[in-house]
Coordinates of N, CA and C in Angstrom, one line a residue:
M1 N 0.8 -1.2 0.0 CA 0.0 0.0 0.0 C 0.9 1.2 0.0
R2 N 0.5 2.2 -0.8 CA 1.3 3.4 -0.9 C 0.9 4.4 0.2
K3 N 1.9 5.0 0.8 CA 1.6 5.9 1.9 C 2.0 7.3 1.5
T4 N 1.2 8.2 1.6 CA 1.5 9.6 1.3 C 2.1 10.3 2.5
A5 N 2.8 11.5 2.2 CA 3.5 12.2 3.3 C 2.5 12.7 4.4
G6 N 1.3 12.9 3.9 CA 0.3 13.4 4.9 C -0.2 12.3 5.8
D7 N 0.0 11.0 5.3 CA -0.6 9.9 6.1 C 0.4 9.2 6.9
I8 N 1.7 9.5 6.8 CA 2.7 8.7 7.5 C 3.2 9.6 8.7
G9 N 3.2 9.0 9.9 CA 3.7 9.7 11.0 C 5.2 9.6 11.2
H10 N 5.8 10.2 12.3 CA 7.2 10.1 12.4 C 7.7 8.7 12.7
N11 N 6.9 7.9 13.2 CA 7.3 6.5 13.5 C 6.9 5.5 12.4
G12 N 6.5 6.0 11.3 CA 6.2 5.1 10.2 C 4.8 4.6 10.1
T13 N 4.0 4.9 11.1 CA 2.6 4.4 11.2 C 1.7 5.4 10.4
V14 N 0.6 4.8 9.9 CA -0.4 5.6 9.2 C -1.2 6.4 10.2
T15 N -1.3 7.7 9.9 CA -2.1 8.6 10.8 C -3.1 9.4 9.9
S16 N -4.1 9.9 10.6 CA -5.1 10.8 9.9 C -4.7 12.2 10.3
T17 N -3.8 12.7 9.5 CA -3.2 14.0 9.8 C -4.3 15.1 9.8
S18 N -5.1 15.1 8.8 CA -6.1 16.2 8.6 C -7.1 16.1 9.8
L19 N -7.5 14.9 10.2 CA -8.5 14.7 11.2 C -7.9 15.2 12.6
N20 N -6.7 14.8 12.8 CA -6.0 15.1 14.1 C -5.8 16.6 14.2
Y21 N -5.5 17.2 13.0 CA -5.3 18.7 13.0 C -6.6 19.4 13.3
A22 N -7.7 18.9 12.7 CA -9.0 19.5 13.0 C -9.4 19.4 14.4
A23 N -9.0 18.2 15.0 CA -9.4 18.0 16.4 C -8.6 18.9 17.3
R24 N -7.3 19.2 16.9 CA -6.5 20.0 17.8 C -6.7 21.5 17.5
A25 N -7.3 21.8 16.4 CA -7.4 23.3 16.1 C -8.2 24.0 17.1
Q26 N -7.7 25.1 17.5 CA -8.4 25.9 18.5 C -9.5 26.8 17.9
K27 N -10.6 27.0 18.6 CA -11.6 27.8 18.1 C -11.3 29.3 18.3
I28 N -11.5 30.1 17.3 CA -11.2 31.6 17.4 C -12.4 32.3 18.0
N29 N -12.3 32.9 19.1 CA -13.4 33.6 19.7 C -13.4 35.1 19.2
R30 N -14.2 35.4 18.3 CA -14.3 36.7 17.8 C -15.2 37.6 18.7
P31 N -14.9 38.9 18.8 CA -15.7 39.7 19.6 C -17.1 39.9 19.0
N32 N -18.1 40.1 19.8 CA -19.4 40.3 19.3 C -19.5 41.6 18.5
P33 N -19.9 41.6 17.3 CA -20.0 42.8 16.4 C -20.9 43.9 17.0
V34 N -22.0 43.5 17.6 CA -22.9 44.5 18.2 C -22.2 45.2 19.3
A35 N -21.5 44.5 20.2 CA -20.8 45.1 21.3 C -19.6 46.0 20.8
V36 N -18.9 45.6 19.8 CA -17.8 46.4 19.2 C -18.4 47.6 18.5
G37 N -19.5 47.5 17.8 CA -20.1 48.7 17.2 C -20.6 49.7 18.2
T38 N -21.1 49.2 19.3 CA -21.6 50.1 20.4 C -20.4 50.8 21.0
I39 N -19.3 50.2 21.3 CA -18.1 50.8 21.8 C -17.6 51.9 20.9
V40 N -17.5 51.5 19.6 CA -17.0 52.5 18.6 C -17.9 53.8 18.6
W41 N -19.2 53.5 18.6 CA -20.2 54.6 18.6 C -20.0 55.5 19.9
L42 N -19.8 54.8 21.0 CA -19.6 55.6 22.3 C -18.4 56.4 22.2
G43 N -17.4 55.9 21.5 CA -16.2 56.7 21.3 C -16.5 58.0 20.6
S44 N -17.4 58.0 19.6 CA -17.8 59.3 19.0 C -18.6 60.2 19.9
E45 N -19.3 59.6 20.8 CA -20.0 60.3 21.8 C -19.1 61.0 22.8
V46 N -18.0 60.3 23.1 CA -17.0 60.9 24.0 C -16.5 62.2 23.4
M47 N -16.2 62.2 22.1 CA -15.7 63.4 21.4 C -16.8 64.5 21.4
F48 N -18.1 64.1 21.3 CA -19.1 65.1 21.3 C -19.2 65.8 22.7
F49 N -19.2 65.1 23.7 CA -19.2 65.7 25.0 C -17.9 66.4 25.4
A50 N -16.8 66.0 24.8 CA -15.6 66.7 25.0 C -15.7 68.1 24.4
G51 N -16.4 68.2 23.3 CA -16.6 69.5 22.7 C -17.5 70.4 23.6
L52 N -18.5 69.8 24.2 CA -19.4 70.6 25.1 C -18.6 71.0 26.3
F53 N -17.7 70.2 26.9 CA -16.9 70.6 28.0 C -16.0 71.8 27.6
A54 N -15.4 71.7 26.4 CA -14.6 72.7 25.9 C -15.3 74.1 25.8
I55 N -16.5 74.0 25.3 CA -17.4 75.2 25.2 C -17.6 75.8 26.6
Y56 N -17.9 75.0 27.5 CA -18.2 75.4 28.9 C -17.0 76.1 29.5
F57 N -15.8 75.4 29.4 CA -14.6 76.0 30.0 C -14.2 77.3 29.3
T58 N -14.4 77.4 28.0 CA -14.0 78.6 27.3 C -14.8 79.8 27.7
L59 N -16.1 79.6 27.8 CA -17.0 80.6 28.2 C -16.8 81.1 29.6
R60 N -16.5 80.1 30.5 CA -16.2 80.4 31.9 C -15.0 81.2 32.0
S61 N -14.0 80.9 31.2 CA -12.7 81.6 31.3 C -12.8 83.1 30.9
V62 N -13.7 83.4 30.0 CA -13.8 84.8 29.6 C -14.9 85.6 30.4
A63 N -15.7 84.9 31.2 CA -16.7 85.6 32.0 C -16.7 85.1 33.5
P64 N -15.6 85.2 34.2 CA -15.6 84.6 35.6 C -16.6 85.3 36.5
D65 N -16.8 86.6 36.4 CA -17.7 87.3 37.2 C -19.2 86.8 37.0
L66 N -19.5 86.6 35.8 CA -20.8 86.1 35.4 C -21.0 84.7 36.0
W67 N -20.0 83.9 35.9 CA -20.1 82.5 36.5 C -20.3 82.6 38.0
A68 N -19.6 83.5 38.7 CA -19.6 83.6 40.1 C -21.0 84.0 40.6
S69 N -21.7 84.9 39.8 CA -23.0 85.3 40.3 C -24.1 84.3 39.9
E70 N -24.0 83.6 38.7 CA -25.0 82.7 38.3 C -25.0 81.4 39.0
T71 N -23.8 80.9 39.3 CA -23.7 79.6 40.0 C -24.2 79.6 41.4
S72 N -24.3 80.8 42.0 CA -24.8 80.9 43.3 C -26.3 80.5 43.4
L73 N -27.0 80.5 42.3 CA -28.4 80.1 42.2 C -28.6 78.6 42.2
L74 N -27.5 77.9 42.0 CA -27.6 76.4 41.9 C -28.0 75.8 43.2
N75 N -28.9 74.8 43.2 CA -29.3 74.1 44.4 C -28.4 72.9 44.5
I76 N -27.3 73.0 45.2 CA -26.3 71.9 45.3 C -26.8 70.7 46.0
P77 N -27.5 70.8 47.2 CA -28.1 69.6 47.8 C -29.0 68.8 46.9
F78 N -29.9 69.5 46.2 CA -30.8 68.9 45.3 C -30.1 68.2 44.1
S79 N -29.2 68.8 43.5 CA -28.4 68.2 42.4 C -27.6 67.1 42.9
T80 N -27.1 67.1 44.1 CA -26.3 66.0 44.6 C -27.2 64.8 44.8
T81 N -28.4 65.0 45.4 CA -29.3 63.9 45.5 C -29.7 63.3 44.2
N82 N -29.9 64.1 43.2 CA -30.3 63.7 41.9 C -29.1 62.9 41.3
T83 N -27.9 63.3 41.5 CA -26.7 62.6 41.0 C -26.6 61.2 41.7
I84 N -26.8 61.1 43.0 CA -26.8 59.9 43.7 C -27.8 58.9 43.1
I85 N -29.0 59.4 42.7 CA -30.0 58.5 42.1 C -29.5 58.0 40.8
L86 N -28.9 58.8 40.0 CA -28.4 58.3 38.7 C -27.3 57.3 38.8
V87 N -26.4 57.6 39.8 CA -25.3 56.7 40.0 C -25.8 55.3 40.5
A88 N -26.8 55.4 41.4 CA -27.4 54.1 41.9 C -28.0 53.3 40.7
S89 N -28.6 54.0 39.7 CA -29.2 53.3 38.6 C -28.1 52.5 37.8
S90 N -26.9 52.9 37.9 CA -25.8 52.2 37.2 C -25.6 50.8 37.8
F91 N -25.7 50.8 39.2 CA -25.6 49.5 39.9 C -26.8 48.6 39.6
T92 N -28.0 49.1 39.6 CA -29.1 48.3 39.3 C -29.1 47.8 37.9
C93 N -28.6 48.6 37.0 CA -28.4 48.2 35.6 C -27.5 47.0 35.5
Q94 N -26.4 47.1 36.2 CA -25.4 46.0 36.2 C -25.9 44.7 36.8
F95 N -26.7 44.8 37.8 CA -27.4 43.6 38.3 C -28.3 43.0 37.3
G96 N -29.0 43.8 36.5 CA -29.8 43.3 35.4 C -28.9 42.6 34.4
V97 N -27.7 43.1 34.1 CA -26.8 42.4 33.2 C -26.4 41.1 33.7
F98 N -26.1 41.0 35.0 CA -25.7 39.7 35.6 C -26.8 38.7 35.4
A99 N -28.1 39.1 35.6 CA -29.2 38.2 35.4 C -29.3 37.8 33.9
A100 N -29.1 38.8 33.0 CA -29.1 38.4 31.6 C -28.0 37.4 31.2
E101 N -26.9 37.6 31.8 CA -25.8 36.7 31.5 C -26.0 35.3 31.9
R102 N -26.8 35.1 33.0 CA -27.1 33.8 33.4 C -28.5 33.3 32.9
M103 N -28.9 34.0 31.8 CA -30.1 33.7 31.1 C -31.4 33.6 32.0
Q104 N -31.5 34.7 32.8 CA -32.7 34.7 33.7 C -33.4 36.0 33.4
P105 N -34.4 36.0 32.5 CA -35.1 37.2 32.1 C -36.0 37.8 33.2
R106 N -36.6 36.9 34.0 CA -37.6 37.4 35.0 C -37.3 36.7 36.3
S107 N -37.9 37.2 37.4 CA -37.6 36.8 38.7 C -38.1 35.4 39.0
V108 N -37.5 34.7 39.9 CA -37.9 33.4 40.4 C -38.4 33.5 41.8
G109 N -38.4 34.7 42.4 CA -38.9 34.8 43.8 C -39.0 36.3 44.1
P110 N -39.5 36.6 45.3 CA -39.7 38.0 45.6 C -38.5 38.8 46.0
K111 N -37.4 38.1 46.5 CA -36.2 38.7 46.9 C -35.4 39.3 45.8
P112 N -34.7 40.5 46.0 CA -33.9 41.1 45.0 C -32.9 40.1 44.4
S113 N -32.3 39.2 45.3 CA -31.4 38.3 44.8 C -31.9 37.3 43.8
Q114 N -33.3 37.2 43.8 CA -33.9 36.3 42.9 C -34.5 37.0 41.6
W115 N -34.3 38.3 41.6 CA -34.8 39.1 40.4 C -34.1 38.7 39.1
G116 N -34.8 38.9 38.0 CA -34.2 38.7 36.7 C -33.9 40.0 36.1
M117 N -33.5 40.0 34.8 CA -33.1 41.2 34.1 C -34.3 42.2 34.0
V118 N -35.5 41.7 33.8 CA -36.6 42.6 33.7 C -36.8 43.5 34.9
E119 N -36.8 42.9 36.1 CA -37.1 43.6 37.3 C -36.0 44.6 37.6
W120 N -34.7 44.2 37.4 CA -33.6 45.2 37.6 C -33.7 46.3 36.6
F121 N -34.0 46.0 35.4 CA -34.1 47.1 34.4 C -35.3 48.0 34.6
F122 N -36.4 47.5 35.1 CA -37.5 48.3 35.5 C -37.1 49.3 36.6
L123 N -36.4 48.8 37.6 CA -35.9 49.7 38.7 C -34.9 50.7 38.1
T124 N -34.1 50.3 37.2 CA -33.1 51.3 36.6 C -33.9 52.3 35.8
Y125 N -34.9 51.9 35.1 CA -35.8 52.9 34.4 C -36.4 53.9 35.3
A126 N -36.9 53.4 36.4 CA -37.6 54.3 37.4 C -36.6 55.3 38.0
L127 N -35.4 54.9 38.3 CA -34.3 55.8 38.8 C -33.9 56.8 37.8
G128 N -33.8 56.3 36.5 CA -33.4 57.3 35.5 C -34.5 58.3 35.2
A129 N -35.8 57.8 35.3 CA -36.9 58.7 35.1 C -37.0 59.8 36.2
I130 N -36.7 59.4 37.4 CA -36.6 60.3 38.5 C -35.6 61.4 38.3
F131 N -34.4 60.9 37.8 CA -33.3 61.9 37.5 C -33.8 62.9 36.5
V132 N -34.4 62.4 35.4 CA -34.8 63.4 34.3 C -35.9 64.3 34.9
A133 N -36.8 63.8 35.7 CA -37.8 64.7 36.3 C -37.2 65.7 37.2
G134 N -36.2 65.3 38.0 CA -35.4 66.2 38.8 C -34.7 67.3 38.0
Q135 N -34.2 66.9 36.9 CA -33.5 67.9 36.0 C -34.5 68.9 35.4
I136 N -35.7 68.4 35.1 CA -36.7 69.3 34.6 C -37.2 70.3 35.7
F137 N -37.3 69.8 36.9 CA -37.7 70.7 38.0 C -36.6 71.7 38.2
E138 N -35.3 71.3 38.1 CA -34.3 72.3 38.3 C -34.3 73.4 37.2
Y139 N -34.6 72.9 36.0 CA -34.7 73.9 34.9 C -35.8 74.9 35.2
A140 N -36.9 74.4 35.6 CA -38.1 75.3 35.9 C -37.7 76.3 37.0
T141 N -37.0 75.8 38.0 CA -36.6 76.7 39.1 C -35.6 77.8 38.6
L142 N -34.7 77.4 37.8 CA -33.7 78.4 37.3 C -34.3 79.4 36.4
V143 N -35.2 78.9 35.5 CA -35.9 79.8 34.6 C -36.7 80.9 35.4
S144 N -37.3 80.4 36.4 CA -38.1 81.4 37.3 C -37.2 82.4 37.9
E145 N -35.9 82.1 38.1 CA -35.0 83.0 38.7 C -34.2 83.8 37.7
G146 N -34.6 83.7 36.4 CA -34.0 84.5 35.3 C -32.9 83.8 34.6
V147 N -32.6 82.6 34.8 CA -31.5 81.9 34.1 C -32.1 81.0 33.0
S148 N -32.1 81.5 31.8 CA -32.6 80.7 30.7 C -31.5 80.5 29.6
I149 N -31.7 79.7 28.6 CA -30.7 79.4 27.6 C -30.3 80.6 26.8
S150 N -31.2 81.6 26.8 CA -30.9 82.9 26.0 C -30.6 84.1 26.9
S151 N -30.5 83.8 28.2 CA -30.3 85.0 29.1 C -28.9 85.5 29.0
N152 N -27.9 84.6 29.0 CA -26.5 85.0 29.0 C -25.6 83.8 28.6
A153 N -24.3 84.0 28.6 CA -23.4 82.9 28.2 C -23.5 81.7 29.2
Y154 N -23.7 82.0 30.5 CA -23.8 80.9 31.4 C -25.0 80.1 31.2
G155 N -26.1 80.7 30.9 CA -27.3 80.0 30.7 C -27.2 79.1 29.5
S156 N -26.6 79.6 28.4 CA -26.4 78.8 27.2 C -25.5 77.6 27.5
A157 N -24.4 77.8 28.2 CA -23.5 76.7 28.5 C -24.1 75.7 29.4
F158 N -24.8 76.2 30.4 CA -25.5 75.2 31.4 C -26.5 74.4 30.7
Y159 N -27.4 75.0 29.9 CA -28.5 74.2 29.3 C -28.0 73.3 28.2
L160 N -27.0 73.8 27.4 CA -26.5 72.9 26.4 C -25.8 71.7 26.9
T161 N -25.0 71.8 27.9 CA -24.3 70.7 28.4 C -25.2 69.7 29.2
T162 N -26.0 70.2 30.1 CA -26.9 69.4 30.8 C -28.1 68.9 30.0
G163 N -28.5 69.7 29.1 CA -29.7 69.4 28.2 C -29.3 68.2 27.3
F164 N -28.2 68.3 26.6 CA -27.8 67.2 25.8 C -27.6 65.9 26.6
H165 N -27.1 66.0 27.8 CA -27.0 64.8 28.6 C -28.4 64.3 29.0
G166 N -29.3 65.2 29.3 CA -30.6 64.7 29.6 C -31.3 64.0 28.4
L167 N -31.0 64.4 27.2 CA -31.6 63.8 26.0 C -31.0 62.4 25.9
H168 N -29.7 62.2 26.2 CA -29.0 60.9 26.2 C -29.6 60.0 27.2
V169 N -29.9 60.5 28.4 CA -30.6 59.7 29.4 C -31.9 59.3 29.0
T170 N -32.7 60.1 28.4 CA -34.0 59.8 27.8 C -33.9 58.7 26.8
G171 N -32.9 58.8 25.9 CA -32.6 57.7 24.9 C -32.4 56.4 25.6
G172 N -31.6 56.4 26.7 CA -31.3 55.2 27.4 C -32.6 54.6 28.1
L173 N -33.5 55.5 28.5 CA -34.7 55.0 29.1 C -35.6 54.3 28.0
I174 N -35.6 54.8 26.8 CA -36.3 54.2 25.7 C -35.7 52.8 25.4
A175 N -34.3 52.8 25.4 CA -33.6 51.5 25.1 C -34.0 50.4 26.2
F176 N -34.1 50.8 27.4 CA -34.5 49.9 28.5 C -35.9 49.3 28.2
L177 N -36.8 50.2 27.8 CA -38.1 49.7 27.5 C -38.1 48.7 26.3
L178 N -37.3 48.9 25.3 CA -37.2 48.1 24.2 C -36.6 46.7 24.6
V179 N -35.6 46.7 25.4 CA -35.0 45.5 25.9 C -36.0 44.7 26.7
I180 N -36.7 45.4 27.6 CA -37.7 44.7 28.4 C -38.8 44.1 27.6
G181 N -39.3 44.9 26.6 CA -40.3 44.4 25.7 C -39.9 43.2 24.9
R182 N -38.6 43.2 24.5 CA -38.1 42.1 23.7 C -38.0 40.8 24.6
A183 N -37.7 41.0 25.9 CA -37.6 39.8 26.8 C -39.0 39.2 27.0
Y184 N -40.1 40.0 26.9 CA -41.4 39.5 27.0 C -41.9 38.9 25.7
A185 N -41.4 39.4 24.6 CA -41.8 39.0 23.2 C -41.3 37.7 22.8
V186 N -40.1 37.3 23.2 CA -39.5 36.1 22.7 C -39.9 34.9 23.6
K187 N -40.0 33.7 22.9 CA -40.4 32.6 23.7 C -39.2 32.1 24.6
T188 N -38.0 32.2 24.0 CA -36.8 31.7 24.8 C -35.8 32.8 24.8
F189 N -35.4 33.2 26.0 CA -34.4 34.2 26.2 C -33.1 33.7 25.9
G190 N -32.4 34.2 24.9 CA -31.1 33.6 24.4 C -30.0 34.7 24.4
H191 N -29.0 34.3 23.7 CA -27.8 35.2 23.6 C -28.0 36.5 23.0
K192 N -28.9 36.6 22.0 CA -29.2 37.8 21.3 C -29.8 38.8 22.3
E193 N -30.8 38.3 23.1 CA -31.4 39.2 24.1 C -30.4 39.6 25.2
A194 N -29.6 38.7 25.6 CA -28.6 39.0 26.6 C -27.6 40.1 26.1
T195 N -27.2 39.9 24.8 CA -26.3 40.9 24.2 C -27.0 42.3 24.1
S196 N -28.3 42.3 23.8 CA -29.0 43.6 23.8 C -28.9 44.3 25.2
A197 N -29.1 43.5 26.2 CA -29.0 44.0 27.6 C -27.6 44.5 27.9
I198 N -26.6 43.8 27.5 CA -25.3 44.2 27.8 C -24.9 45.5 27.1
V199 N -25.2 45.7 25.8 CA -24.9 46.9 25.1 C -25.6 48.1 25.6
V200 N -26.9 47.9 26.0 CA -27.6 49.0 26.7 C -26.9 49.4 28.0
S201 N -26.4 48.4 28.7 CA -25.7 48.8 29.9 C -24.4 49.6 29.6
Y202 N -23.7 49.3 28.5 CA -22.6 50.1 28.1 C -23.0 51.5 28.0
Y203 N -24.0 51.8 27.3 CA -24.5 53.1 27.1 C -24.9 53.8 28.4
W204 N -25.6 53.1 29.2 CA -26.1 53.7 30.5 C -24.9 54.0 31.4
H205 N -23.9 53.1 31.5 CA -22.7 53.5 32.3 C -22.0 54.7 31.7
F206 N -22.0 54.8 30.4 CA -21.4 55.9 29.8 C -22.1 57.2 30.2
V207 N -23.4 57.3 30.1 CA -24.1 58.5 30.4 C -23.9 58.9 31.9
D208 N -23.8 57.8 32.7 CA -23.6 58.1 34.2 C -22.2 58.7 34.4
V209 N -21.2 58.2 33.7 CA -19.8 58.7 33.9 C -19.8 60.1 33.4
V210 N -20.4 60.4 32.3 CA -20.5 61.8 31.7 C -21.1 62.7 32.7
W211 N -22.2 62.3 33.4 CA -22.9 63.1 34.3 C -22.0 63.4 35.5
I212 N -21.2 62.4 36.0 CA -20.3 62.7 37.1 C -19.3 63.8 36.7
G213 N -18.8 63.7 35.5 CA -17.9 64.8 35.1 C -18.6 66.1 35.0
L214 N -19.9 66.2 34.5 CA -20.6 67.4 34.4 C -20.9 67.9 35.8
F215 N -21.3 67.1 36.7 CA -21.6 67.5 38.1 C -20.4 68.1 38.7
F216 N -19.3 67.5 38.6 CA -18.0 68.0 39.2 C -17.7 69.4 38.6
V217 N -17.8 69.5 37.3 CA -17.4 70.8 36.7 C -18.5 71.9 37.0
I218 N -19.7 71.6 36.9 CA -20.8 72.6 37.0 C -21.1 72.9 38.4
Y219 N -21.3 71.9 39.2 CA -21.8 72.1 40.6 C -20.7 72.2 41.7
V220 N -19.6 71.5 41.4 CA -18.5 71.5 42.5 C -17.5 72.6 42.2
L221 N -16.9 72.6 41.0 CA -16.0 73.7 40.7 C -16.7 75.0 40.5
K222 N -17.9 75.0 39.9 CA -18.7 76.2 39.6 C -17.9 77.3 38.9

């Protein structure tokens, strides 16, 4: 019998080289394209908010007296409480991701440790909605005190930076509803649904981090 080079081992015995190679071949774990796309998109959002920060710092540098008088109207305790609420929502969002990763869309008991993705995301939605409502209340209060987007440079900078962030938070709230609705719509909660929950969490953590920066610049440094 004729033996080919691919069939003869080092000891002269016949081997199934191609089969052994296939058995030993390692699987290539490619990153999820949805997650990669979300991260790339968030990179562009970083540049967008960096531009807003640049606008705020530039205007503040040329009008320090205006900033000193207008920032005195800010309700620091209220905004601090609102910030804590938003930061807390990031933790509840991550608990929802943990539930999605273990393929548990809904609760299996009344305790929070038994909650599924849906329950944690509903709580995250409620906290985010409270934050947006608090921001609207703050806007109404400042407008009543004469600080509007067209009143002066400070008003323009304040409402542009915080307003665009508020729109991003609202977009995140809509995304949570879509993920929750999808969990109810599918018969079997699978990897696609879990991936949707994960990428929404990326976005939500991003808007939380941006707000921490805004809070520090606008309310702490003033």
